[in-house]
Amino acid sequence: AQRVTQPEKLLSVFKGAPVELKCNYSYSGSPELFWYVQYSRQRLQLLLRHISRESIKGFTADLNKGETSFHLKKPFAQEEDSAMYYCALSYGNDYKLSFGAGTTVTVRA
Amino acid sequence: ETGVTQSPTHLIKTRGQQVTLRCSSQSGHNTVSWYQQALGQGPQFIFQYYREEENGRGNFPPRFSGLQFPNYSSELNVNALELDDSALYLCASSRDSSNTGELFFGEGSRLTVL
């Protein structure tokens, strides 16, 4: 069974400090991995996806197949990064996403 | 372009009743997925519809059923409601059923079962 684990429920950092959100997965095939974000009073939206290998809002995520991880990183956190972050895995030939339980990030001034 | 819209936003039902939740997909999208999000948890996949056909199902009992219409809007029906069905139900649409695209979520329908 596919499983996504986000070990941290809550993460609090100071503005300007680095932030790293951990995500580990278990899947026997070749996964597609995503980070989704939900800002206060907004809907869930895509932040970035592994296949695009892009940096969005200063965030990057590297897929490490050896460690089965897809950690999300940003070198200098901003107050507007405060949100709920979900790591998600897609499997098979269609669009079924398995989500982790989420990490709430609070960036303090 | 119009985003994903869901109705109703909130509803309260009693155990044993039936509920229908509705979703209008984003313009140009032919695939709709439904997710259940219990409090403090991530969304859990219920099923997906692609061009009016069910295209995959998660670990949910048959009393969870759905439909997709020719305009790609969708319904989620839950029969014989149980207390544990209390959750936020999210609808998401996408351009197609591939697993590399982006899901566009609605704001959800919050169901409370008493």
Short mmCIF file of C-alpha atoms in Angstrom, two decimals:
data_model
loop_
_atom_site.label_atom_id
_atom_site.label_comp_id
_atom_site.label_asym_id
_atom_site.label_seq_id
_atom_site.Cartn_x
_atom_site.Cartn_y
_atom_site.Cartn_z
CA ALA A 1 0.00 0.00 0.00
CA GLN A 2 1.15 3.52 -0.73
CA ARG A 3 1.84 5.67 2.29
CA VAL A 4 3.04 9.22 2.80
CA THR A 5 4.44 10.25 6.17
CA GLN A 6 4.96 13.79 7.37
CA PRO A 7 6.52 13.37 10.81
CA GLU A 8 6.03 16.97 11.95
CA LYS A 9 2.51 18.17 12.72
CA LEU A 10 3.72 21.65 13.62
CA LEU A 11 6.78 23.61 12.59
CA SER A 12 7.60 27.06 13.89
CA VAL A 13 10.49 29.14 12.52
CA PHE A 14 11.62 32.74 12.64
CA LYS A 15 11.41 34.96 9.58
CA GLY A 16 14.62 34.67 7.57
CA ALA A 17 15.51 31.27 8.99
CA PRO A 18 15.66 28.14 6.83
CA VAL A 19 12.70 25.81 6.88
CA GLU A 20 12.54 22.15 5.95
CA LEU A 21 9.38 20.05 5.88
CA LYS A 22 9.98 16.32 5.88
CA CYS A 23 8.12 13.86 3.73
CA ASN A 24 8.80 10.15 3.45
CA TYR A 25 6.91 7.71 1.27
CA SER A 26 6.54 4.02 0.78
CA TYR A 27 5.79 2.85 -2.71
CA SER A 28 7.23 0.03 -4.73
CA GLY A 29 7.03 1.70 -8.14
CA SER A 30 8.11 5.04 -9.59
CA PRO A 31 6.09 7.71 -7.85
CA GLU A 32 5.13 11.19 -8.86
CA LEU A 33 5.45 13.48 -5.85
CA PHE A 34 3.85 16.80 -5.07
CA TRP A 35 3.64 19.43 -2.40
CA TYR A 36 0.25 21.08 -1.93
CA VAL A 37 -0.30 24.13 0.27
CA GLN A 38 -3.32 25.65 1.95
CA TYR A 39 -3.03 29.26 3.10
CA SER A 40 -5.45 30.63 5.65
CA ARG A 41 -8.99 30.90 4.21
CA GLN A 42 -7.85 29.66 0.81
CA ARG A 43 -8.35 26.39 -1.00
CA LEU A 44 -5.78 23.66 -1.31
CA GLN A 45 -3.44 24.37 -4.22
CA LEU A 46 -0.38 22.90 -5.87
CA LEU A 47 2.93 24.34 -4.71
CA LEU A 48 5.33 22.23 -6.71
CA ARG A 49 5.75 18.83 -8.30
CA HIS A 50 8.77 16.60 -8.61
CA ILE A 51 8.50 16.19 -12.36
CA SER A 52 8.85 19.92 -12.99
CA ARG A 53 12.03 20.29 -10.94
CA GLU A 54 11.14 23.92 -10.35
CA SER A 55 11.49 26.41 -7.52
CA ILE A 56 8.22 28.03 -6.51
CA LYS A 57 8.10 30.94 -4.05
CA GLY A 58 11.67 30.05 -3.11
CA PHE A 59 10.75 26.45 -2.22
CA THR A 60 12.51 23.43 -3.69
CA ALA A 61 12.05 19.71 -3.14
CA ASP A 62 14.38 16.92 -4.15
CA LEU A 63 13.27 13.36 -4.66
CA ASN A 64 15.66 10.96 -2.95
CA LYS A 65 14.72 7.48 -4.06
CA GLY A 66 17.33 5.85 -1.84
CA GLU A 67 15.84 7.42 1.27
CA THR A 68 12.30 7.50 -0.21
CA SER A 69 12.02 11.14 0.75
CA PHE A 70 10.75 14.33 -0.85
CA HIS A 71 11.59 17.04 1.68
CA LEU A 72 10.50 20.63 1.03
CA LYS A 73 13.04 23.37 1.72
CA LYS A 74 13.30 27.12 1.69
CA PRO A 75 16.50 28.92 2.74
CA PHE A 76 14.82 32.06 4.11
CA ALA A 77 11.26 31.73 5.42
CA GLN A 78 8.83 34.61 5.06
CA GLU A 79 5.72 35.37 7.10
CA GLU A 80 3.54 34.68 4.07
CA ASP A 81 4.83 31.10 4.06
CA SER A 82 2.71 30.37 7.13
CA ALA A 83 0.29 27.69 5.94
CA MET A 84 -0.58 24.00 6.00
CA TYR A 85 1.62 21.92 3.71
CA TYR A 86 0.73 18.47 2.38
CA CYS A 87 3.05 16.05 0.68
CA ALA A 88 1.27 13.85 -1.86
CA LEU A 89 2.12 10.85 -3.99
CA SER A 90 0.55 9.79 -7.24
CA TYR A 91 0.61 6.19 -8.38
CA GLY A 92 -0.58 4.16 -11.28
CA ASN A 93 -1.73 5.57 -14.55
CA ASP A 94 -4.33 7.95 -13.21
CA TYR A 95 -4.72 10.75 -10.84
CA LYS A 96 -5.11 9.21 -7.41
CA LEU A 97 -3.21 11.21 -4.84
CA SER A 98 -2.20 9.83 -1.47
CA PHE A 99 -1.72 12.69 0.98
CA GLY A 100 0.26 12.91 4.16
CA ALA A 101 -1.38 14.26 7.30
CA GLY A 102 0.10 17.71 6.74
CA THR A 103 2.48 20.07 8.52
CA THR A 104 1.37 23.43 9.85
CA VAL A 105 4.11 25.99 9.38
CA THR A 106 4.17 29.19 11.40
CA VAL A 107 6.74 31.83 10.51
CA ARG A 108 7.25 34.30 13.32
CA ALA A 109 8.49 37.85 12.87
CA GLU B 1 -11.84 31.13 -15.87
CA THR B 2 -14.24 29.78 -13.27
CA GLY B 3 -12.68 27.63 -10.59
CA VAL B 4 -14.06 24.50 -8.98
CA THR B 5 -17.26 25.17 -7.08
CA GLN B 6 -18.92 22.90 -4.55
CA SER B 7 -22.32 22.91 -2.90
CA PRO B 8 -23.53 22.96 -0.26
CA THR B 9 -20.72 24.45 1.82
CA HIS B 10 -22.07 23.07 5.08
CA LEU B 11 -24.74 20.56 5.96
CA ILE B 12 -25.93 18.55 8.92
CA LYS B 13 -27.48 15.10 8.61
CA THR B 14 -28.47 12.37 11.01
CA ARG B 15 -27.20 8.81 11.04
CA GLY B 16 -28.85 6.63 8.42
CA GLN B 17 -29.76 9.48 6.10
CA GLN B 18 -28.47 10.01 2.58
CA VAL B 19 -26.57 13.00 1.21
CA THR B 20 -25.68 14.36 -2.23
CA LEU B 21 -22.78 16.74 -2.72
CA ARG B 22 -22.23 18.61 -5.96
CA CYS B 23 -19.20 19.85 -7.81
CA SER B 24 -18.68 21.95 -10.92
CA SER B 25 -15.32 21.38 -12.49
CA GLN B 26 -13.04 24.10 -13.76
CA SER B 27 -13.60 25.15 -17.36
CA GLY B 28 -11.76 22.83 -19.76
CA HIS B 29 -11.32 20.02 -17.23
CA ASN B 30 -12.76 16.57 -17.94
CA THR B 31 -11.65 14.74 -14.79
CA VAL B 32 -13.11 15.06 -11.30
CA SER B 33 -11.82 13.44 -8.13
CA TRP B 34 -13.43 13.34 -4.71
CA TYR B 35 -11.55 13.31 -1.42
CA GLN B 36 -12.62 12.97 2.20
CA GLN B 37 -10.69 14.97 4.78
CA ALA B 38 -11.30 14.13 8.41
CA LEU B 39 -10.26 16.62 11.06
CA GLY B 40 -6.49 16.74 11.47
CA GLN B 41 -5.86 14.41 8.53
CA GLY B 42 -4.84 14.78 4.93
CA PRO B 43 -7.38 14.26 2.15
CA GLN B 44 -8.20 10.62 1.34
CA PHE B 45 -9.05 9.60 -2.20
CA ILE B 46 -12.62 8.36 -2.67
CA PHE B 47 -12.89 8.00 -6.45
CA GLN B 48 -12.22 9.68 -9.76
CA TYR B 49 -14.43 10.24 -12.81
CA TYR B 50 -13.06 10.68 -16.30
CA ARG B 51 -15.44 11.40 -19.16
CA GLU B 52 -18.45 10.18 -17.16
CA GLU B 53 -16.86 6.85 -16.16
CA GLU B 54 -15.44 5.87 -12.77
CA ASN B 55 -11.69 5.72 -13.25
CA GLY B 56 -10.45 4.41 -9.96
CA ARG B 57 -11.65 4.06 -6.41
CA GLY B 58 -10.07 4.32 -3.00
CA ASN B 59 -10.81 2.25 0.08
CA PHE B 60 -14.40 3.36 0.59
CA PRO B 61 -17.51 1.17 0.87
CA PRO B 62 -20.12 0.94 -1.92
CA ARG B 63 -22.46 3.28 -0.07
CA PHE B 64 -20.16 5.99 -1.42
CA SER B 65 -21.14 6.46 -5.07
CA GLY B 66 -20.77 9.10 -7.71
CA LEU B 67 -21.76 10.42 -11.07
CA GLN B 68 -20.23 12.63 -13.70
CA PHE B 69 -22.39 14.47 -16.18
CA PRO B 70 -21.75 15.40 -19.83
CA ASN B 71 -20.68 18.89 -18.75
CA TYR B 72 -18.13 17.17 -16.44
CA SER B 73 -19.81 18.33 -13.25
CA SER B 74 -20.09 15.62 -10.63
CA GLU B 75 -22.04 14.36 -7.64
CA LEU B 76 -20.96 12.39 -4.61
CA ASN B 77 -23.70 10.37 -2.92
CA VAL B 78 -23.36 8.77 0.47
CA ASN B 79 -26.08 6.40 1.71
CA ALA B 80 -26.76 5.16 5.23
CA LEU B 81 -24.66 7.89 6.82
CA GLU B 82 -22.50 6.97 9.78
CA LEU B 83 -21.01 9.24 12.43
CA ASP B 84 -17.53 8.67 10.98
CA ASP B 85 -18.65 10.16 7.66
CA SER B 86 -18.42 13.58 9.30
CA ALA B 87 -15.67 15.30 7.33
CA LEU B 88 -14.79 17.89 4.72
CA TYR B 89 -15.46 16.54 1.24
CA LEU B 90 -13.22 18.01 -1.42
CA CYS B 91 -13.74 17.93 -5.14
CA ALA B 92 -10.82 18.44 -7.48
CA SER B 93 -10.72 18.73 -11.24
CA SER B 94 -7.91 18.31 -13.73
CA ARG B 95 -7.38 18.60 -17.46
CA ASP B 96 -7.11 14.84 -17.88
CA SER B 97 -6.55 11.71 -15.88
CA SER B 98 -2.76 11.66 -16.11
CA ASN B 99 -0.79 11.61 -12.91
CA THR B 100 1.58 14.45 -13.68
CA GLY B 101 -0.81 17.33 -13.97
CA GLU B 102 -2.24 19.65 -11.37
CA LEU B 103 -5.37 19.14 -9.32
CA PHE B 104 -7.58 22.18 -8.78
CA PHE B 105 -9.55 21.93 -5.56
CA GLY B 106 -12.84 23.37 -4.50
CA GLU B 107 -13.40 24.83 -1.05
CA GLY B 108 -15.19 21.72 0.11
CA SER B 109 -18.49 20.67 1.62
CA ARG B 110 -18.40 20.17 5.37
CA LEU B 111 -20.69 17.34 6.43
CA THR B 112 -21.67 16.77 10.03
CA VAL B 113 -23.47 13.54 10.89
CA LEU B 114 -25.31 13.52 14.22
#
